[in-house]
Amino acid sequence: MTTIRVALDPPYDVVVGPGALAEVGRLVADRRRVVIVSQAAIADRYAEAVRAGIAAPNDVLLMGDGEQFKSLTTVEELCRGFARVGLLRGDVVIALGGGVVGDTAGFAAAVYHRGVAVVQVPTTLLAMVDAAIGGKTAVNLPEGKNLVGAFHQPIAVVADTDTLASLESREYRSGLGEVAKYALMYDVVADPTGLVDILRTGTTAVLDRDPALLGDVVARCAGIKADVVAADPYERTGVRATLNLGHTLAHALEIAFEHRLTHGEAVAIGLVYAGALAGGCERVGMDVVDRFQAVPASLGLPVAVPDAEAVTAGSLLELMRRDKKASGGLTFVLPGRDGLELVEDPPTAALRYAFESVGITDGGWT
Ligand code: GLY
């Protein structure tokens, strides 16, 4: 078991490893009442293991499975459920599931009684390395994703890597897209995490979900996320924005393909694009451009846009300009000799080269 500290005020721990679900009870031992929020299939598998360690009275509330349940309607249902079982301000909510559960239960905990404690217990690779850490909670509106939310840091995060064994393979691979991102985030500077090497030498073990290696990989990714969050908890200084490496194109692809690409698949293509864009801007050499392609490729992730003739560079540029994190123009997180930086409006030739690197040759430039 590895414990990573998120150095905020107050600090909290991310506990990572096989069998970590047994740790949840210890982390809520001082609480009077506990509510576990989950979805039916996940609760069937894991709720008993969590409840077994909890001494306080506890209940399980179920929410629907699917992005459409990440809604204000679900938040109201959860908050009414909290009220029915008598949850008070000093009690605790446990969010047991993937990103949809973590975001929705986390937001319900942020607003119920003006804020009750939450323990994030992610059961997908994507949630373990990203959404569960850092306190971003939100639900969707018909007008857009994550439009209503709050920063609400958990009191602890528990990532039991045994839960990854049962993930559907496309969902597991989607998480690997974020793992590739973490590997490449620090690669340019000094690779203090060694993730690129681990992924290179342990590719088969990662793809086979070798429990020992997965514990190490998740802990390293969680460690990077914890450091970035501690440096910029409210995404104000630009440090936290570096977590969006590969995400500018990824968000546009997710919209253009109406989510037929998973988030991780879109991020993988976005990483190739970001590497090439940095190369085209002469921020990095070809070795880095190649690595931004090789790391996702080695994990079996797409490195070019499938069905590329369905989109044009122009339509993707338009979507990228509308990204809620862009400040009017085009903003990318790109590697450079001093590490990751936010780069605005790169030159057209570099954009053209980057689009070509992911298989989009039809300009449609506006
Ligand atoms: N997923 C990006 C962040 O937590 O800031």
Short mmCIF file of N, CA and C in Angstrom, two decimals, residues 226-361:
data_model
loop_
_atom_site.label_atom_id
_atom_site.label_comp_id
_atom_site.label_asym_id
_atom_site.label_seq_id
_atom_site.Cartn_x
_atom_site.Cartn_y
_atom_site.Cartn_z
N ALA A 226 -1.22 15.00 -7.21
CA ALA A 226 -1.23 15.60 -5.87
C ALA A 226 -0.31 16.82 -5.82
N ASP A 227 0.86 16.73 -6.41
CA ASP A 227 1.80 17.86 -6.40
C ASP A 227 1.24 19.06 -7.16
N VAL A 228 0.64 18.78 -8.31
CA VAL A 228 0.11 19.87 -9.13
C VAL A 228 -1.05 20.55 -8.41
N VAL A 229 -1.94 19.74 -7.82
CA VAL A 229 -3.10 20.30 -7.10
C VAL A 229 -2.62 21.13 -5.92
N ALA A 230 -1.63 20.64 -5.19
CA ALA A 230 -1.14 21.38 -4.02
C ALA A 230 -0.52 22.71 -4.45
N ALA A 231 0.08 22.75 -5.64
CA ALA A 231 0.71 23.99 -6.11
C ALA A 231 -0.32 25.01 -6.58
N ASP A 232 -1.49 24.56 -7.01
CA ASP A 232 -2.47 25.47 -7.60
C ASP A 232 -3.88 24.90 -7.41
N PRO A 233 -4.37 24.86 -6.15
CA PRO A 233 -5.62 24.14 -5.88
C PRO A 233 -6.82 24.67 -6.64
N TYR A 234 -6.87 25.99 -6.90
CA TYR A 234 -8.06 26.58 -7.54
C TYR A 234 -7.82 26.91 -9.02
N GLU A 235 -6.80 26.34 -9.62
CA GLU A 235 -6.51 26.54 -11.05
C GLU A 235 -6.39 28.03 -11.38
N ARG A 236 -5.53 28.72 -10.60
CA ARG A 236 -5.42 30.17 -10.79
C ARG A 236 -4.09 30.58 -11.38
N THR A 237 -3.05 29.79 -11.16
CA THR A 237 -1.72 30.26 -11.54
C THR A 237 -1.23 29.70 -12.88
N GLY A 238 -1.97 28.76 -13.44
CA GLY A 238 -1.51 28.12 -14.67
C GLY A 238 -0.85 26.77 -14.41
N VAL A 239 -0.44 26.51 -13.15
CA VAL A 239 0.21 25.21 -12.88
C VAL A 239 -0.78 24.07 -13.07
N ARG A 240 -1.98 24.22 -12.47
CA ARG A 240 -2.97 23.14 -12.58
C ARG A 240 -3.42 22.94 -14.03
N ALA A 241 -3.40 24.04 -14.79
CA ALA A 241 -3.82 23.93 -16.19
C ALA A 241 -2.90 23.00 -16.98
N THR A 242 -1.67 22.77 -16.48
CA THR A 242 -0.77 21.86 -17.22
C THR A 242 -1.31 20.43 -17.23
N LEU A 243 -2.27 20.13 -16.32
CA LEU A 243 -2.91 18.80 -16.35
C LEU A 243 -3.70 18.62 -17.64
N ASN A 244 -3.92 19.71 -18.35
CA ASN A 244 -4.67 19.62 -19.61
C ASN A 244 -3.78 19.36 -20.82
N LEU A 245 -2.57 18.89 -20.57
CA LEU A 245 -1.72 18.47 -21.70
C LEU A 245 -2.50 17.48 -22.57
N GLY A 246 -2.55 17.77 -23.86
CA GLY A 246 -3.25 16.88 -24.80
C GLY A 246 -4.76 17.07 -24.82
N HIS A 247 -5.30 17.91 -23.90
CA HIS A 247 -6.75 17.98 -23.76
C HIS A 247 -7.42 19.00 -24.68
N THR A 248 -6.67 19.95 -25.24
CA THR A 248 -7.33 20.97 -26.08
C THR A 248 -7.93 20.29 -27.31
N LEU A 249 -7.09 19.52 -28.02
CA LEU A 249 -7.63 18.78 -29.17
C LEU A 249 -8.59 17.69 -28.68
N ALA A 250 -8.26 17.03 -27.55
CA ALA A 250 -9.10 15.92 -27.07
C ALA A 250 -10.55 16.38 -26.85
N HIS A 251 -10.74 17.53 -26.21
CA HIS A 251 -12.10 18.01 -25.97
C HIS A 251 -12.82 18.25 -27.29
N ALA A 252 -12.11 18.82 -28.27
CA ALA A 252 -12.73 19.09 -29.58
C ALA A 252 -13.10 17.77 -30.26
N LEU A 253 -12.22 16.77 -30.17
CA LEU A 253 -12.52 15.48 -30.79
C LEU A 253 -13.72 14.80 -30.12
N GLU A 254 -13.78 14.91 -28.79
CA GLU A 254 -14.92 14.29 -28.08
C GLU A 254 -16.23 14.90 -28.55
N ILE A 255 -16.23 16.23 -28.77
CA ILE A 255 -17.46 16.88 -29.23
C ILE A 255 -17.72 16.51 -30.69
N ALA A 256 -16.67 16.59 -31.53
CA ALA A 256 -16.85 16.34 -32.97
C ALA A 256 -17.36 14.91 -33.21
N PHE A 257 -16.88 13.96 -32.43
CA PHE A 257 -17.29 12.56 -32.63
C PHE A 257 -18.40 12.15 -31.65
N GLU A 258 -19.00 13.15 -31.01
CA GLU A 258 -20.13 12.92 -30.10
C GLU A 258 -19.86 11.77 -29.14
N HIS A 259 -18.67 11.79 -28.59
CA HIS A 259 -18.27 10.83 -27.55
C HIS A 259 -18.16 9.38 -28.05
N ARG A 260 -18.01 9.21 -29.39
CA ARG A 260 -17.72 7.85 -29.86
C ARG A 260 -16.27 7.49 -29.55
N LEU A 261 -15.43 8.50 -29.34
CA LEU A 261 -14.08 8.26 -28.82
C LEU A 261 -14.16 8.39 -27.30
N THR A 262 -13.51 7.48 -26.56
CA THR A 262 -13.49 7.66 -25.10
C THR A 262 -12.57 8.84 -24.78
N HIS A 263 -12.67 9.32 -23.54
CA HIS A 263 -11.83 10.46 -23.13
C HIS A 263 -10.34 10.10 -23.32
N GLY A 264 -9.97 8.92 -22.88
CA GLY A 264 -8.55 8.53 -22.96
C GLY A 264 -8.07 8.38 -24.39
N GLU A 265 -8.92 7.86 -25.25
CA GLU A 265 -8.55 7.75 -26.67
C GLU A 265 -8.33 9.14 -27.26
N ALA A 266 -9.24 10.05 -26.92
CA ALA A 266 -9.11 11.42 -27.43
C ALA A 266 -7.85 12.08 -26.86
N VAL A 267 -7.55 11.83 -25.59
CA VAL A 267 -6.34 12.41 -24.99
C VAL A 267 -5.09 11.85 -25.68
N ALA A 268 -5.10 10.56 -26.00
CA ALA A 268 -3.94 9.96 -26.67
C ALA A 268 -3.64 10.69 -27.98
N ILE A 269 -4.68 10.92 -28.77
CA ILE A 269 -4.50 11.63 -30.04
C ILE A 269 -4.06 13.07 -29.76
N GLY A 270 -4.64 13.65 -28.72
CA GLY A 270 -4.27 15.01 -28.32
C GLY A 270 -2.81 15.12 -27.90
N LEU A 271 -2.27 14.07 -27.31
CA LEU A 271 -0.86 14.08 -26.91
C LEU A 271 0.05 14.08 -28.14
N VAL A 272 -0.31 13.24 -29.12
CA VAL A 272 0.49 13.21 -30.36
C VAL A 272 0.49 14.60 -31.00
N TYR A 273 -0.69 15.20 -31.02
CA TYR A 273 -0.88 16.53 -31.62
C TYR A 273 -0.05 17.58 -30.85
N ALA A 274 -0.10 17.51 -29.51
CA ALA A 274 0.63 18.50 -28.70
C ALA A 274 2.14 18.35 -28.91
N GLY A 275 2.61 17.12 -29.00
CA GLY A 275 4.05 16.90 -29.24
C GLY A 275 4.47 17.49 -30.58
N ALA A 276 3.65 17.20 -31.61
CA ALA A 276 3.98 17.70 -32.95
C ALA A 276 3.88 19.22 -33.00
N LEU A 277 2.89 19.77 -32.32
CA LEU A 277 2.73 21.23 -32.30
C LEU A 277 3.95 21.88 -31.63
N ALA A 278 4.40 21.27 -30.54
CA ALA A 278 5.60 21.80 -29.87
C ALA A 278 6.81 21.69 -30.79
N GLY A 279 6.89 20.59 -31.54
CA GLY A 279 7.99 20.43 -32.51
C GLY A 279 7.89 21.49 -33.59
N GLY A 280 6.67 21.70 -34.12
CA GLY A 280 6.45 22.68 -35.18
C GLY A 280 6.78 24.09 -34.72
N CYS A 281 6.62 24.35 -33.41
CA CYS A 281 6.96 25.68 -32.85
C CYS A 281 8.43 25.73 -32.45
N GLU A 282 9.17 24.68 -32.73
CA GLU A 282 10.61 24.57 -32.38
C GLU A 282 10.84 24.73 -30.88
N ARG A 283 9.89 24.25 -30.09
CA ARG A 283 10.06 24.26 -28.63
C ARG A 283 10.81 23.02 -28.17
N VAL A 284 10.68 21.92 -28.94
CA VAL A 284 11.33 20.65 -28.59
C VAL A 284 11.89 20.03 -29.86
N GLY A 285 12.79 19.05 -29.70
CA GLY A 285 13.37 18.35 -30.84
C GLY A 285 12.51 17.17 -31.26
N MET A 286 12.94 16.51 -32.33
CA MET A 286 12.17 15.38 -32.87
C MET A 286 12.09 14.21 -31.89
N ASP A 287 13.10 14.09 -30.99
CA ASP A 287 13.05 12.99 -30.02
C ASP A 287 11.79 13.11 -29.16
N VAL A 288 11.46 14.34 -28.75
CA VAL A 288 10.26 14.54 -27.92
C VAL A 288 9.00 14.32 -28.76
N VAL A 289 8.99 14.86 -29.98
CA VAL A 289 7.83 14.67 -30.87
C VAL A 289 7.56 13.17 -31.02
N ASP A 290 8.64 12.40 -31.24
CA ASP A 290 8.48 10.95 -31.42
C ASP A 290 7.95 10.28 -30.15
N ARG A 291 8.45 10.73 -28.99
CA ARG A 291 8.01 10.10 -27.74
C ARG A 291 6.54 10.38 -27.46
N PHE A 292 6.07 11.57 -27.85
CA PHE A 292 4.65 11.89 -27.65
C PHE A 292 3.76 11.00 -28.53
N GLN A 293 4.37 10.35 -29.53
CA GLN A 293 3.63 9.40 -30.34
C GLN A 293 3.82 7.99 -29.80
N ALA A 294 5.09 7.69 -29.41
CA ALA A 294 5.44 6.31 -29.05
C ALA A 294 4.77 5.85 -27.75
N VAL A 295 4.66 6.75 -26.76
CA VAL A 295 4.11 6.32 -25.46
C VAL A 295 2.64 5.90 -25.60
N PRO A 296 1.76 6.76 -26.17
CA PRO A 296 0.38 6.28 -26.33
C PRO A 296 0.28 5.06 -27.25
N ALA A 297 1.10 5.04 -28.32
CA ALA A 297 1.02 3.89 -29.24
C ALA A 297 1.36 2.60 -28.52
N SER A 298 2.37 2.63 -27.65
CA SER A 298 2.80 1.40 -26.96
C SER A 298 1.70 0.87 -26.04
N LEU A 299 0.78 1.76 -25.63
CA LEU A 299 -0.30 1.32 -24.75
C LEU A 299 -1.54 0.92 -25.54
N GLY A 300 -1.38 0.81 -26.87
CA GLY A 300 -2.50 0.37 -27.71
C GLY A 300 -3.55 1.43 -27.92
N LEU A 301 -3.16 2.69 -27.68
CA LEU A 301 -4.12 3.79 -27.84
C LEU A 301 -4.05 4.36 -29.25
N PRO A 302 -5.12 4.95 -29.76
CA PRO A 302 -5.07 5.52 -31.11
C PRO A 302 -4.13 6.73 -31.14
N VAL A 303 -3.36 6.86 -32.22
CA VAL A 303 -2.44 7.99 -32.34
C VAL A 303 -2.77 8.84 -33.58
N ALA A 304 -3.88 8.50 -34.22
CA ALA A 304 -4.38 9.31 -35.34
C ALA A 304 -5.90 9.31 -35.22
N VAL A 305 -6.53 10.32 -35.83
CA VAL A 305 -7.99 10.43 -35.73
C VAL A 305 -8.62 9.36 -36.60
N PRO A 306 -9.40 8.44 -36.00
CA PRO A 306 -10.10 7.47 -36.84
C PRO A 306 -11.20 8.22 -37.59
N ASP A 307 -11.49 7.82 -38.80
CA ASP A 307 -12.54 8.50 -39.55
C ASP A 307 -12.19 9.99 -39.74
N ALA A 308 -10.91 10.22 -40.12
CA ALA A 308 -10.40 11.60 -40.18
C ALA A 308 -11.13 12.44 -41.22
N GLU A 309 -11.69 11.76 -42.26
CA GLU A 309 -12.36 12.55 -43.31
C GLU A 309 -13.68 13.15 -42.81
N ALA A 310 -14.14 12.70 -41.62
CA ALA A 310 -15.39 13.25 -41.08
C ALA A 310 -15.20 14.64 -40.46
N VAL A 311 -13.95 15.04 -40.25
CA VAL A 311 -13.69 16.36 -39.65
C VAL A 311 -12.64 17.11 -40.48
N THR A 312 -12.60 18.42 -40.29
CA THR A 312 -11.54 19.21 -40.91
C THR A 312 -10.77 19.94 -39.83
N ALA A 313 -9.56 20.36 -40.18
CA ALA A 313 -8.78 21.14 -39.22
C ALA A 313 -9.56 22.39 -38.82
N GLY A 314 -10.24 23.00 -39.81
CA GLY A 314 -10.98 24.24 -39.53
C GLY A 314 -12.07 24.02 -38.50
N SER A 315 -12.82 22.90 -38.64
CA SER A 315 -13.93 22.67 -37.68
C SER A 315 -13.37 22.36 -36.29
N LEU A 316 -12.24 21.66 -36.23
CA LEU A 316 -11.65 21.37 -34.91
C LEU A 316 -11.08 22.64 -34.28
N LEU A 317 -10.48 23.50 -35.11
CA LEU A 317 -9.96 24.78 -34.58
C LEU A 317 -11.09 25.60 -33.97
N GLU A 318 -12.24 25.58 -34.66
CA GLU A 318 -13.40 26.33 -34.17
C GLU A 318 -13.83 25.79 -32.80
N LEU A 319 -13.89 24.46 -32.69
CA LEU A 319 -14.28 23.86 -31.40
C LEU A 319 -13.24 24.18 -30.32
N MET A 320 -11.95 24.18 -30.70
CA MET A 320 -10.91 24.46 -29.71
C MET A 320 -10.98 25.91 -29.23
N ARG A 321 -11.35 26.82 -30.14
CA ARG A 321 -11.49 28.23 -29.73
C ARG A 321 -12.63 28.40 -28.74
N ARG A 322 -13.64 27.52 -28.84
CA ARG A 322 -14.80 27.63 -27.95
C ARG A 322 -14.60 26.90 -26.62
N ASP A 323 -13.46 26.19 -26.47
CA ASP A 323 -13.19 25.44 -25.24
C ASP A 323 -13.33 26.38 -24.05
N LYS A 324 -14.02 25.88 -22.98
CA LYS A 324 -14.28 26.81 -21.87
C LYS A 324 -13.00 27.26 -21.19
N LYS A 325 -11.91 26.54 -21.40
CA LYS A 325 -10.67 26.96 -20.75
C LYS A 325 -9.85 27.91 -21.63
N ALA A 326 -10.27 28.07 -22.90
CA ALA A 326 -9.54 29.00 -23.76
C ALA A 326 -10.01 30.42 -23.45
N SER A 327 -9.10 31.38 -23.56
CA SER A 327 -9.50 32.75 -23.23
C SER A 327 -9.74 33.54 -24.51
N GLY A 328 -10.54 32.99 -25.39
CA GLY A 328 -10.87 33.70 -26.61
C GLY A 328 -10.11 33.17 -27.81
N GLY A 329 -8.80 32.97 -27.64
CA GLY A 329 -8.00 32.46 -28.74
C GLY A 329 -7.80 30.96 -28.60
N LEU A 330 -6.70 30.47 -29.14
CA LEU A 330 -6.37 29.05 -29.05
C LEU A 330 -5.29 28.88 -27.98
N THR A 331 -5.58 28.06 -26.97
CA THR A 331 -4.60 27.87 -25.90
C THR A 331 -4.22 26.41 -25.80
N PHE A 332 -2.91 26.15 -25.81
CA PHE A 332 -2.42 24.78 -25.69
C PHE A 332 -1.43 24.68 -24.54
N VAL A 333 -1.41 23.50 -23.90
CA VAL A 333 -0.31 23.18 -22.98
C VAL A 333 0.72 22.45 -23.81
N LEU A 334 1.93 23.01 -23.90
CA LEU A 334 2.94 22.39 -24.76
C LEU A 334 4.24 22.19 -24.01
N PRO A 335 4.94 21.08 -24.32
CA PRO A 335 6.27 20.91 -23.75
C PRO A 335 7.25 21.91 -24.36
N GLY A 336 8.25 22.25 -23.57
CA GLY A 336 9.32 23.12 -24.05
C GLY A 336 10.57 22.79 -23.26
N ARG A 337 11.63 23.50 -23.49
CA ARG A 337 12.89 23.13 -22.82
C ARG A 337 12.83 23.33 -21.32
N ASP A 338 11.93 24.21 -20.85
CA ASP A 338 11.78 24.43 -19.40
C ASP A 338 10.57 23.70 -18.83
N GLY A 339 10.02 22.78 -19.58
CA GLY A 339 8.85 22.05 -19.09
C GLY A 339 7.59 22.47 -19.81
N LEU A 340 6.44 22.30 -19.13
CA LEU A 340 5.16 22.58 -19.78
C LEU A 340 4.79 24.06 -19.62
N GLU A 341 4.27 24.64 -20.68
CA GLU A 341 3.83 26.04 -20.63
C GLU A 341 2.54 26.20 -21.42
N LEU A 342 1.79 27.24 -21.07
CA LEU A 342 0.60 27.57 -21.86
C LEU A 342 1.05 28.40 -23.06
N VAL A 343 0.63 27.99 -24.24
CA VAL A 343 1.02 28.69 -25.47
C VAL A 343 -0.25 29.14 -26.18
N GLU A 344 -0.32 30.40 -26.51
CA GLU A 344 -1.50 30.94 -27.20
C GLU A 344 -1.23 31.09 -28.69
N ASP A 345 -2.21 30.80 -29.47
CA ASP A 345 -2.21 31.05 -30.91
C ASP A 345 -0.89 30.70 -31.62
N PRO A 346 -0.56 29.42 -31.68
CA PRO A 346 0.67 29.02 -32.39
C PRO A 346 0.58 29.33 -33.89
N PRO A 347 1.73 29.43 -34.59
CA PRO A 347 1.70 29.76 -36.01
C PRO A 347 0.97 28.70 -36.85
N THR A 348 0.38 29.16 -37.96
CA THR A 348 -0.41 28.28 -38.82
C THR A 348 0.39 27.08 -39.31
N ALA A 349 1.66 27.29 -39.66
CA ALA A 349 2.46 26.18 -40.18
C ALA A 349 2.61 25.08 -39.13
N ALA A 350 2.77 25.48 -37.87
CA ALA A 350 2.92 24.48 -36.79
C ALA A 350 1.60 23.74 -36.58
N LEU A 351 0.48 24.47 -36.67
CA LEU A 351 -0.84 23.82 -36.53
C LEU A 351 -1.06 22.82 -37.66
N ARG A 352 -0.66 23.23 -38.87
CA ARG A 352 -0.84 22.35 -40.03
C ARG A 352 -0.04 21.06 -39.83
N TYR A 353 1.20 21.19 -39.38
CA TYR A 353 2.06 20.04 -39.13
C TYR A 353 1.44 19.13 -38.05
N ALA A 354 0.88 19.75 -37.01
CA ALA A 354 0.30 18.97 -35.91
C ALA A 354 -0.94 18.21 -36.40
N PHE A 355 -1.78 18.88 -37.19
CA PHE A 355 -2.96 18.19 -37.72
C PHE A 355 -2.54 17.02 -38.60
N GLU A 356 -1.52 17.26 -39.43
CA GLU A 356 -1.07 16.17 -40.32
C GLU A 356 -0.55 14.99 -39.51
N SER A 357 0.07 15.29 -38.37
CA SER A 357 0.65 14.21 -37.55
C SER A 357 -0.43 13.29 -36.98
N VAL A 358 -1.69 13.78 -36.90
CA VAL A 358 -2.76 12.89 -36.43
C VAL A 358 -3.72 12.52 -37.57
N GLY A 359 -3.24 12.69 -38.79
CA GLY A 359 -3.97 12.18 -39.96
C GLY A 359 -4.99 13.13 -40.56
N ILE A 360 -4.98 14.39 -40.15
CA ILE A 360 -5.95 15.35 -40.72
C ILE A 360 -5.24 16.24 -41.72
N THR A 361 -5.50 15.96 -42.99
CA THR A 361 -4.80 16.70 -44.04
C THR A 361 -5.72 17.68 -44.74
#
